[in-house]
Amino acid sequence: MEQYIIKGGKPLCGEVSIGGAKNAALAILAAAIMTDETVTIENLPYVMDIRVLLSAIEEIGAVVERIDKHTVKINGGHIGSVSVEYDYIKKIRASYYLLGALLGKYKKADVALPGGCNIGSRPIDQHLKGFKALGADVEIMNGMVVTKADRLVGTHIYLDVVSVGATINIMLAAALAEGNTIIENAAKEPHVVDVANMLNTMGANIKGAGTDVIRIKGVEKLHGATYSIIPDQIEAGTFMTAAAATRGDILIKNVIPKHLEAITAKLIEIGCDVEEFDDAVRVSATKRLGHTHIKTLPYPGFPTDMQPQMAIVLALSEGTSIVTESIFENRLKYVDELARMGATIKVEGNTAIIDGVEHYSGAQVNAPDLRAGAALVIAGLAADGFTTVDDIVYILRGYEDFDGKLRSLGGCIELVNSEEEALKFRLKVG
Ligand code: EPZ
């Protein structure tokens, strides 16, 4: 019954260092098996999703050597199976990157079709459209995506929706196709660029990542490499909003400020002080913040993965804010949980109308998904009194040592496994 128990009301102050980007790492681990040589990956976040994907890669026969919590060596030279079971996909959707990697390298792959998840239906039609355009046969059989190709031939693909996953999965398959592939309407997220950079380090020929047109010149084979993952812009943004919500002052280190521009702009707009350094940002808020409008968009727009965290800040701000979630159809579920803490938010379709309140009061809440869970922890740290957050397994999937980092900033939070431990915490903090 793992849960976080929190005593709120104290501003978070101090310094925190950001880990590697989970959403880049998941794709980069898949890319690593596309060569028979050894690939070393550094700055991996030590989170559950990464551990599960490493197990999936071992399951198909790759050799994984864990050097330390944040470094692995992978050798895909003896992969014996191109079939990735549902168990892995059920745990982490991003196992579907093994589709593009295995199809690209072995011209065949059987990967369980990911289901929906807590934030929406999560189709992969654009991934499959890209594989077919490259010349692969794609069938859905018994819940598996079964794909194979005599040859993969470069082509011109126009994505119907801007999709991070489809952009990356097609890039993986096209890297070893014959000839040139152009992906139009491509996603421009930093983690798309990180995957392209990693593939190029392995000998691929990819240009234009980070723009909406990516050009891939297929190569015969890829070779070993050593690559370090970029900092996680969403983990960084989460701590930025934690400073704002608790009226604290946090120096967030090991970030790429450019990746945080949409978040920085909004925090400044509502009255935070944000100072940018080469590889750090400092966020502080000394007074009650103001309202604004947020609409989530593909990068460089305001990231959907930061929408719940920003809403927590706005629900404590002066005036009425509007938050529109335009990427996923079910990413406002935290609103009911936050209402238990005193927030006044009205949801109409995919829009939340937020009337800011002066204070949250602590309550028992459940994490509906990864980012909403992190957002509710921030709400607990800003609230008066005690908050318990259940279902924190979602949070552990994407944040490394989240409670430890928050404690280092003065947050009164513990991960407890029983009522007895929870009681001990309450007695200890009083
Ligand atoms: C990635 O998901 C991230 N996950 C998500 O982060 C993130 O929210 C999302 O990109 C958007 O930035 C990983 O990288 C592992 P999409 P992904 O394909 O690739 C529709 C987190 O919290 N779509 O860009 O699945 C889709 O329904 C997670 O770390 C199709 O219609 O997102 C959505 O409306 C949550 N057909 C939109 O596109 C497709 O084939 C964007 O989805 C693919 C997507």
PDB file of N, CA and C in Angstrom, residues 215-302:
ATOM      1  N   ARG A 215      14.707  14.359 -42.367  1.00  0.00           N
ATOM      2  CA  ARG A 215      15.214  13.619 -43.536  1.00  0.00           C
ATOM      3  C   ARG A 215      16.173  12.541 -43.069  1.00  0.00           C
ATOM      4  N   ILE A 216      15.883  11.282 -43.481  1.00  0.00           N
ATOM      5  CA  ILE A 216      16.685  10.147 -43.046  1.00  0.00           C
ATOM      6  C   ILE A 216      17.247   9.449 -44.274  1.00  0.00           C
ATOM      7  N   LYS A 217      18.567   9.343 -44.341  1.00  0.00           N
ATOM      8  CA  LYS A 217      19.193   8.620 -45.454  1.00  0.00           C
ATOM      9  C   LYS A 217      19.570   7.243 -44.896  1.00  0.00           C
ATOM     10  N   GLY A 218      18.895   6.202 -45.338  1.00  0.00           N
ATOM     11  CA  GLY A 218      19.132   4.877 -44.785  1.00  0.00           C
ATOM     12  C   GLY A 218      20.582   4.447 -44.943  1.00  0.00           C
ATOM     13  N   VAL A 219      21.107   3.720 -43.946  1.00  0.00           N
ATOM     14  CA  VAL A 219      22.485   3.192 -44.017  1.00  0.00           C
ATOM     15  C   VAL A 219      22.418   1.673 -43.890  1.00  0.00           C
ATOM     16  N   GLU A 220      23.526   1.011 -44.256  1.00  0.00           N
ATOM     17  CA  GLU A 220      23.570  -0.461 -44.236  1.00  0.00           C
ATOM     18  C   GLU A 220      23.460  -1.002 -42.809  1.00  0.00           C
ATOM     19  N   LYS A 221      24.323  -0.449 -41.940  1.00  0.00           N
ATOM     20  CA  LYS A 221      24.314  -0.934 -40.559  1.00  0.00           C
ATOM     21  C   LYS A 221      24.734   0.180 -39.594  1.00  0.00           C
ATOM     22  N   LEU A 222      24.441  -0.057 -38.346  1.00  0.00           N
ATOM     23  CA  LEU A 222      24.800   0.886 -37.287  1.00  0.00           C
ATOM     24  C   LEU A 222      25.898   0.278 -36.434  1.00  0.00           C
ATOM     25  N   HIS A 223      26.682   1.118 -35.794  1.00  0.00           N
ATOM     26  CA  HIS A 223      27.798   0.616 -34.965  1.00  0.00           C
ATOM     27  C   HIS A 223      27.631   1.058 -33.511  1.00  0.00           C
ATOM     28  N   GLY A 224      28.499   0.552 -32.686  1.00  0.00           N
ATOM     29  CA  GLY A 224      28.442   0.866 -31.243  1.00  0.00           C
ATOM     30  C   GLY A 224      28.703   2.339 -30.988  1.00  0.00           C
ATOM     31  N   ALA A 225      28.337   2.780 -29.783  1.00  0.00           N
ATOM     32  CA  ALA A 225      28.508   4.206 -29.442  1.00  0.00           C
ATOM     33  C   ALA A 225      28.394   4.355 -27.936  1.00  0.00           C
ATOM     34  N   THR A 226      28.756   5.516 -27.462  1.00  0.00           N
ATOM     35  CA  THR A 226      28.495   5.908 -26.073  1.00  0.00           C
ATOM     36  C   THR A 226      27.682   7.184 -26.122  1.00  0.00           C
ATOM     37  N   TYR A 227      26.571   7.214 -25.396  1.00  0.00           N
ATOM     38  CA  TYR A 227      25.672   8.372 -25.491  1.00  0.00           C
ATOM     39  C   TYR A 227      25.095   8.728 -24.132  1.00  0.00           C
ATOM     40  N   SER A 228      24.985  10.027 -23.856  1.00  0.00           N
ATOM     41  CA  SER A 228      24.418  10.502 -22.580  1.00  0.00           C
ATOM     42  C   SER A 228      23.080  11.193 -22.841  1.00  0.00           C
ATOM     43  N   ILE A 229      22.068  10.792 -22.069  1.00  0.00           N
ATOM     44  CA  ILE A 229      20.694  11.280 -22.275  1.00  0.00           C
ATOM     45  C   ILE A 229      20.584  12.750 -21.847  1.00  0.00           C
ATOM     46  N   ILE A 230      19.776  13.508 -22.561  1.00  0.00           N
ATOM     47  CA  ILE A 230      19.550  14.924 -22.181  1.00  0.00           C
ATOM     48  C   ILE A 230      18.781  14.985 -20.855  1.00  0.00           C
ATOM     49  N   PRO A 231      18.860  16.132 -20.153  1.00  0.00           N
ATOM     50  CA  PRO A 231      18.093  16.308 -18.911  1.00  0.00           C
ATOM     51  C   PRO A 231      16.599  16.277 -19.196  1.00  0.00           C
ATOM     52  N   ASP A 232      15.851  15.865 -18.178  1.00  0.00           N
ATOM     53  CA  ASP A 232      14.397  15.688 -18.330  1.00  0.00           C
ATOM     54  C   ASP A 232      13.676  17.020 -18.137  1.00  0.00           C
ATOM     55  N   GLN A 233      13.144  17.569 -19.226  1.00  0.00           N
ATOM     56  CA  GLN A 233      12.502  18.888 -19.182  1.00  0.00           C
ATOM     57  C   GLN A 233      11.243  18.847 -18.301  1.00  0.00           C
ATOM     58  N   ILE A 234      10.591  17.678 -18.203  1.00  0.00           N
ATOM     59  CA  ILE A 234       9.341  17.605 -17.439  1.00  0.00           C
ATOM     60  C   ILE A 234       9.650  17.469 -15.942  1.00  0.00           C
ATOM     61  N   GLU A 235      10.694  16.710 -15.617  1.00  0.00           N
ATOM     62  CA  GLU A 235      11.097  16.678 -14.200  1.00  0.00           C
ATOM     63  C   GLU A 235      11.503  18.085 -13.764  1.00  0.00           C
ATOM     64  N   ALA A 236      12.254  18.781 -14.628  1.00  0.00           N
ATOM     65  CA  ALA A 236      12.672  20.158 -14.303  1.00  0.00           C
ATOM     66  C   ALA A 236      11.453  21.050 -14.120  1.00  0.00           C
ATOM     67  N   GLY A 237      10.520  20.974 -15.052  1.00  0.00           N
ATOM     68  CA  GLY A 237       9.309  21.794 -14.973  1.00  0.00           C
ATOM     69  C   GLY A 237       8.492  21.489 -13.729  1.00  0.00           C
ATOM     70  N   THR A 238       8.503  20.225 -13.318  1.00  0.00           N
ATOM     71  CA  THR A 238       7.752  19.837 -12.118  1.00  0.00           C
ATOM     72  C   THR A 238       8.303  20.551 -10.885  1.00  0.00           C
ATOM     73  N   PHE A 239       9.640  20.635 -10.802  1.00  0.00           N
ATOM     74  CA  PHE A 239      10.248  21.332  -9.659  1.00  0.00           C
ATOM     75  C   PHE A 239      10.077  22.846  -9.777  1.00  0.00           C
ATOM     76  N   MET A 240       9.984  23.357 -10.997  1.00  0.00           N
ATOM     77  CA  MET A 240       9.722  24.799 -11.184  1.00  0.00           C
ATOM     78  C   MET A 240       8.341  25.146 -10.613  1.00  0.00           C
ATOM     79  N   THR A 241       7.359  24.311 -10.915  1.00  0.00           N
ATOM     80  CA  THR A 241       6.011  24.583 -10.410  1.00  0.00           C
ATOM     81  C   THR A 241       5.929  24.319  -8.909  1.00  0.00           C
ATOM     82  N   ALA A 242       6.775  23.423  -8.391  1.00  0.00           N
ATOM     83  CA  ALA A 242       6.791  23.194  -6.936  1.00  0.00           C
ATOM     84  C   ALA A 242       7.264  24.453  -6.207  1.00  0.00           C
ATOM     85  N   ALA A 243       8.242  25.137  -6.782  1.00  0.00           N
ATOM     86  CA  ALA A 243       8.711  26.408  -6.194  1.00  0.00           C
ATOM     87  C   ALA A 243       7.581  27.428  -6.222  1.00  0.00           C
ATOM     88  N   ALA A 244       6.868  27.503  -7.341  1.00  0.00           N
ATOM     89  CA  ALA A 244       5.793  28.491  -7.485  1.00  0.00           C
ATOM     90  C   ALA A 244       4.645  28.198  -6.518  1.00  0.00           C
ATOM     91  N   ALA A 245       4.249  26.933  -6.437  1.00  0.00           N
ATOM     92  CA  ALA A 245       3.061  26.584  -5.621  1.00  0.00           C
ATOM     93  C   ALA A 245       3.324  26.768  -4.126  1.00  0.00           C
ATOM     94  N   THR A 246       4.580  26.541  -3.697  1.00  0.00           N
ATOM     95  CA  THR A 246       4.875  26.637  -2.252  1.00  0.00           C
ATOM     96  C   THR A 246       5.489  27.987  -1.894  1.00  0.00           C
ATOM     97  N   ARG A 247       5.543  28.910  -2.904  1.00  0.00           N
ATOM     98  CA  ARG A 247       6.164  30.232  -2.696  1.00  0.00           C
ATOM     99  C   ARG A 247       7.592  30.075  -2.179  1.00  0.00           C
ATOM    100  N   GLY A 248       8.289  29.137  -2.833  1.00  0.00           N
ATOM    101  CA  GLY A 248       9.668  28.844  -2.420  1.00  0.00           C
ATOM    102  C   GLY A 248      10.682  29.495  -3.332  1.00  0.00           C
ATOM    103  N   ASP A 249      11.894  28.927  -3.297  1.00  0.00           N
ATOM    104  CA  ASP A 249      13.006  29.480  -4.072  1.00  0.00           C
ATOM    105  C   ASP A 249      13.946  28.319  -4.373  1.00  0.00           C
ATOM    106  N   ILE A 250      13.884  27.801  -5.594  1.00  0.00           N
ATOM    107  CA  ILE A 250      14.629  26.576  -5.925  1.00  0.00           C
ATOM    108  C   ILE A 250      15.570  26.813  -7.101  1.00  0.00           C
ATOM    109  N   LEU A 251      16.819  26.390  -6.952  1.00  0.00           N
ATOM    110  CA  LEU A 251      17.764  26.376  -8.071  1.00  0.00           C
ATOM    111  C   LEU A 251      17.721  24.967  -8.664  1.00  0.00           C
ATOM    112  N   ILE A 252      17.261  24.876  -9.894  1.00  0.00           N
ATOM    113  CA  ILE A 252      17.085  23.577 -10.560  1.00  0.00           C
ATOM    114  C   ILE A 252      18.266  23.383 -11.507  1.00  0.00           C
ATOM    115  N   LYS A 253      19.153  22.436 -11.139  1.00  0.00           N
ATOM    116  CA  LYS A 253      20.418  22.299 -11.867  1.00  0.00           C
ATOM    117  C   LYS A 253      20.363  21.162 -12.889  1.00  0.00           C
ATOM    118  N   ASN A 254      21.334  21.197 -13.821  1.00  0.00           N
ATOM    119  CA  ASN A 254      21.442  20.202 -14.878  1.00  0.00           C
ATOM    120  C   ASN A 254      20.190  20.193 -15.754  1.00  0.00           C
ATOM    121  N   VAL A 255      19.887  21.368 -16.304  1.00  0.00           N
ATOM    122  CA  VAL A 255      18.767  21.491 -17.251  1.00  0.00           C
ATOM    123  C   VAL A 255      19.270  22.186 -18.509  1.00  0.00           C
ATOM    124  N   ILE A 256      18.438  22.143 -19.567  1.00  0.00           N
ATOM    125  CA  ILE A 256      18.694  22.939 -20.776  1.00  0.00           C
ATOM    126  C   ILE A 256      17.609  24.005 -20.805  1.00  0.00           C
ATOM    127  N   PRO A 257      17.905  25.239 -20.371  1.00  0.00           N
ATOM    128  CA  PRO A 257      16.853  26.265 -20.233  1.00  0.00           C
ATOM    129  C   PRO A 257      15.979  26.430 -21.478  1.00  0.00           C
ATOM    130  N   LYS A 258      16.561  26.260 -22.635  1.00  0.00           N
ATOM    131  CA  LYS A 258      15.774  26.430 -23.881  1.00  0.00           C
ATOM    132  C   LYS A 258      14.589  25.472 -23.908  1.00  0.00           C
ATOM    133  N   HIS A 259      14.773  24.276 -23.342  1.00  0.00           N
ATOM    134  CA  HIS A 259      13.697  23.264 -23.364  1.00  0.00           C
ATOM    135  C   HIS A 259      12.553  23.647 -22.417  1.00  0.00           C
ATOM    136  N   LEU A 260      12.814  24.649 -21.565  1.00  0.00           N
ATOM    137  CA  LEU A 260      11.834  24.994 -20.524  1.00  0.00           C
ATOM    138  C   LEU A 260      11.111  26.302 -20.846  1.00  0.00           C
ATOM    139  N   GLU A 261      11.359  26.848 -22.038  1.00  0.00           N
ATOM    140  CA  GLU A 261      10.902  28.221 -22.351  1.00  0.00           C
ATOM    141  C   GLU A 261       9.404  28.429 -22.164  1.00  0.00           C
ATOM    142  N   ALA A 262       8.602  27.459 -22.589  1.00  0.00           N
ATOM    143  CA  ALA A 262       7.138  27.644 -22.482  1.00  0.00           C
ATOM    144  C   ALA A 262       6.717  27.698 -21.018  1.00  0.00           C
ATOM    145  N   ILE A 263       7.372  26.884 -20.184  1.00  0.00           N
ATOM    146  CA  ILE A 263       7.049  26.843 -18.744  1.00  0.00           C
ATOM    147  C   ILE A 263       7.530  28.143 -18.089  1.00  0.00           C
ATOM    148  N   THR A 264       8.774  28.526 -18.408  1.00  0.00           N
ATOM    149  CA  THR A 264       9.343  29.766 -17.853  1.00  0.00           C
ATOM    150  C   THR A 264       8.459  30.967 -18.191  1.00  0.00           C
ATOM    151  N   ALA A 265       8.045  31.049 -19.448  1.00  0.00           N
ATOM    152  CA  ALA A 265       7.237  32.197 -19.890  1.00  0.00           C
ATOM    153  C   ALA A 265       5.949  32.295 -19.075  1.00  0.00           C
ATOM    154  N   LYS A 266       5.290  31.185 -18.834  1.00  0.00           N
ATOM    155  CA  LYS A 266       4.024  31.196 -18.096  1.00  0.00           C
ATOM    156  C   LYS A 266       4.240  31.524 -16.624  1.00  0.00           C
ATOM    157  N   LEU A 267       5.317  31.005 -16.043  1.00  0.00           N
ATOM    158  CA  LEU A 267       5.569  31.300 -14.618  1.00  0.00           C
ATOM    159  C   LEU A 267       5.895  32.780 -14.436  1.00  0.00           C
ATOM    160  N   ILE A 268       6.658  33.350 -15.366  1.00  0.00           N
ATOM    161  CA  ILE A 268       6.954  34.797 -15.290  1.00  0.00           C
ATOM    162  C   ILE A 268       5.667  35.602 -15.458  1.00  0.00           C
ATOM    163  N   GLU A 269       4.826  35.156 -16.396  1.00  0.00           N
ATOM    164  CA  GLU A 269       3.567  35.880 -16.677  1.00  0.00           C
ATOM    165  C   GLU A 269       2.694  35.986 -15.422  1.00  0.00           C
ATOM    166  N   ILE A 270       2.720  34.954 -14.583  1.00  0.00           N
ATOM    167  CA  ILE A 270       1.841  34.998 -13.383  1.00  0.00           C
ATOM    168  C   ILE A 270       2.563  35.573 -12.172  1.00  0.00           C
ATOM    169  N   GLY A 271       3.842  35.991 -12.353  1.00  0.00           N
ATOM    170  CA  GLY A 271       4.481  36.724 -11.266  1.00  0.00           C
ATOM    171  C   GLY A 271       5.651  36.055 -10.587  1.00  0.00           C
ATOM    172  N   CYS A 272       6.102  34.907 -11.103  1.00  0.00           N
ATOM    173  CA  CYS A 272       7.309  34.276 -10.524  1.00  0.00           C
ATOM    174  C   CYS A 272       8.549  35.017 -11.004  1.00  0.00           C
ATOM    175  N   ASP A 273       9.627  34.899 -10.181  1.00  0.00           N
ATOM    176  CA  ASP A 273      10.947  35.338 -10.669  1.00  0.00           C
ATOM    177  C   ASP A 273      11.637  34.101 -11.224  1.00  0.00           C
ATOM    178  N   VAL A 274      12.101  34.166 -12.465  1.00  0.00           N
ATOM    179  CA  VAL A 274      12.825  33.040 -13.052  1.00  0.00           C
ATOM    180  C   VAL A 274      14.143  33.557 -13.611  1.00  0.00           C
ATOM    181  N   GLU A 275      15.233  32.986 -13.091  1.00  0.00           N
ATOM    182  CA  GLU A 275      16.570  33.403 -13.538  1.00  0.00           C
ATOM    183  C   GLU A 275      17.206  32.232 -14.293  1.00  0.00           C
ATOM    184  N   GLU A 276      17.710  32.493 -15.503  1.00  0.00           N
ATOM    185  CA  GLU A 276      18.288  31.407 -16.307  1.00  0.00           C
ATOM    186  C   GLU A 276      19.817  31.461 -16.255  1.00  0.00           C
ATOM    187  N   PHE A 277      20.438  30.294 -16.093  1.00  0.00           N
ATOM    188  CA  PHE A 277      21.902  30.176 -16.174  1.00  0.00           C
ATOM    189  C   PHE A 277      22.205  29.222 -17.327  1.00  0.00           C
ATOM    190  N   ASP A 278      23.490  28.912 -17.546  1.00  0.00           N
ATOM    191  CA  ASP A 278      23.833  28.024 -18.677  1.00  0.00           C
ATOM    192  C   ASP A 278      23.117  26.682 -18.569  1.00  0.00           C
ATOM    193  N   ASP A 279      23.192  26.070 -17.364  1.00  0.00           N
ATOM    194  CA  ASP A 279      22.577  24.730 -17.234  1.00  0.00           C
ATOM    195  C   ASP A 279      21.715  24.645 -15.971  1.00  0.00           C
ATOM    196  N   ALA A 280      21.080  25.773 -15.645  1.00  0.00           N
ATOM    197  CA  ALA A 280      20.217  25.781 -14.454  1.00  0.00           C
ATOM    198  C   ALA A 280      19.178  26.893 -14.596  1.00  0.00           C
ATOM    199  N   VAL A 281      18.095  26.765 -13.850  1.00  0.00           N
ATOM    200  CA  VAL A 281      17.122  27.859 -13.730  1.00  0.00           C
ATOM    201  C   VAL A 281      16.788  28.003 -12.250  1.00  0.00           C
ATOM    202  N   ARG A 282      16.553  29.247 -11.833  1.00  0.00           N
ATOM    203  CA  ARG A 282      16.159  29.492 -10.447  1.00  0.00           C
ATOM    204  C   ARG A 282      14.757  30.085 -10.456  1.00  0.00           C
ATOM    205  N   VAL A 283      13.857  29.463  -9.731  1.00  0.00           N
ATOM    206  CA  VAL A 283      12.460  29.908  -9.697  1.00  0.00           C
ATOM    207  C   VAL A 283      12.101  30.299  -8.266  1.00  0.00           C
ATOM    208  N   SER A 284      11.538  31.493  -8.101  1.00  0.00           N
ATOM    209  CA  SER A 284      11.075  31.892  -6.762  1.00  0.00           C
ATOM    210  C   SER A 284       9.767  32.663  -6.897  1.00  0.00           C
ATOM    211  N   ALA A 285       8.994  32.567  -5.807  1.00  0.00           N
ATOM    212  CA  ALA A 285       7.701  33.285  -5.776  1.00  0.00           C
ATOM    213  C   ALA A 285       7.512  33.776  -4.350  1.00  0.00           C
ATOM    214  N   THR A 286       7.441  35.067  -4.189  1.00  0.00           N
ATOM    215  CA  THR A 286       7.337  35.593  -2.822  1.00  0.00           C
ATOM    216  C   THR A 286       5.920  36.072  -2.508  1.00  0.00           C
ATOM    217  N   LYS A 287       5.113  36.275  -3.554  1.00  0.00           N
ATOM    218  CA  LYS A 287       3.755  36.793  -3.299  1.00  0.00           C
ATOM    219  C   LYS A 287       2.737  35.876  -3.999  1.00  0.00           C
ATOM    220  N   ARG A 288       1.448  36.174  -3.751  1.00  0.00           N
ATOM    221  CA  ARG A 288       0.413  35.356  -4.398  1.00  0.00           C
ATOM    222  C   ARG A 288       0.480  35.617  -5.897  1.00  0.00           C
ATOM    223  N   LEU A 289       0.397  34.555  -6.675  1.00  0.00           N
ATOM    224  CA  LEU A 289       0.582  34.669  -8.121  1.00  0.00           C
ATOM    225  C   LEU A 289      -0.727  35.015  -8.819  1.00  0.00           C
ATOM    226  N   GLY A 290      -0.612  35.385 -10.080  1.00  0.00           N
ATOM    227  CA  GLY A 290      -1.789  35.805 -10.851  1.00  0.00           C
ATOM    228  C   GLY A 290      -2.300  34.696 -11.759  1.00  0.00           C
ATOM    229  N   HIS A 291      -3.329  35.013 -12.522  1.00  0.00           N
ATOM    230  CA  HIS A 291      -3.970  33.992 -13.369  1.00  0.00           C
ATOM    231  C   HIS A 291      -3.442  34.096 -14.807  1.00  0.00           C
ATOM    232  N   THR A 292      -3.729  33.069 -15.587  1.00  0.00           N
ATOM    233  CA  THR A 292      -3.344  33.088 -17.006  1.00  0.00           C
ATOM    234  C   THR A 292      -4.156  32.033 -17.748  1.00  0.00           C
ATOM    235  N   HIS A 293      -3.935  31.935 -19.054  1.00  0.00           N
ATOM    236  CA  HIS A 293      -4.581  30.885 -19.844  1.00  0.00           C
ATOM    237  C   HIS A 293      -3.499  29.947 -20.361  1.00  0.00           C
ATOM    238  N   ILE A 294      -3.774  28.647 -20.308  1.00  0.00           N
ATOM    239  CA  ILE A 294      -2.816  27.646 -20.786  1.00  0.00           C
ATOM    240  C   ILE A 294      -3.527  26.783 -21.832  1.00  0.00           C
ATOM    241  N   LYS A 295      -2.861  26.547 -22.957  1.00  0.00           N
ATOM    242  CA  LYS A 295      -3.369  25.550 -23.899  1.00  0.00           C
ATOM    243  C   LYS A 295      -2.211  24.625 -24.231  1.00  0.00           C
ATOM    244  N   THR A 296      -2.363  23.328 -23.990  1.00  0.00           N
ATOM    245  CA  THR A 296      -1.253  22.408 -24.257  1.00  0.00           C
ATOM    246  C   THR A 296      -1.139  22.191 -25.767  1.00  0.00           C
ATOM    247  N   LEU A 297       0.124  22.182 -26.222  1.00  0.00           N
ATOM    248  CA  LEU A 297       0.415  22.047 -27.657  1.00  0.00           C
ATOM    249  C   LEU A 297       1.675  21.225 -27.835  1.00  0.00           C
ATOM    250  N   PRO A 298       1.888  20.673 -29.030  1.00  0.00           N
ATOM    251  CA  PRO A 298       3.186  20.025 -29.290  1.00  0.00           C
ATOM    252  C   PRO A 298       4.317  21.032 -29.084  1.00  0.00           C
ATOM    253  N   TYR A 299       5.505  20.532 -28.739  1.00  0.00           N
ATOM    254  CA  TYR A 299       6.683  21.396 -28.573  1.00  0.00           C
ATOM    255  C   TYR A 299       6.896  22.241 -29.830  1.00  0.00           C
ATOM    256  N   PRO A 300       7.215  23.524 -29.656  1.00  0.00           N
ATOM    257  CA  PRO A 300       7.620  24.245 -28.444  1.00  0.00           C
ATOM    258  C   PRO A 300       6.466  24.872 -27.663  1.00  0.00           C
ATOM    259  N   GLY A 301       5.243  24.422 -27.893  1.00  0.00           N
ATOM    260  CA  GLY A 301       4.114  24.934 -27.110  1.00  0.00           C
ATOM    261  C   GLY A 301       4.174  24.436 -25.679  1.00  0.00           C
ATOM    262  N   PHE A 302       3.172  24.804 -24.884  1.00  0.00           N
ATOM    263  CA  PHE A 302       3.173  24.396 -23.475  1.00  0.00           C
ATOM    264  C   PHE A 302       2.952  22.883 -23.401  1.00  0.00           C
TER     265      PHE A 302
END
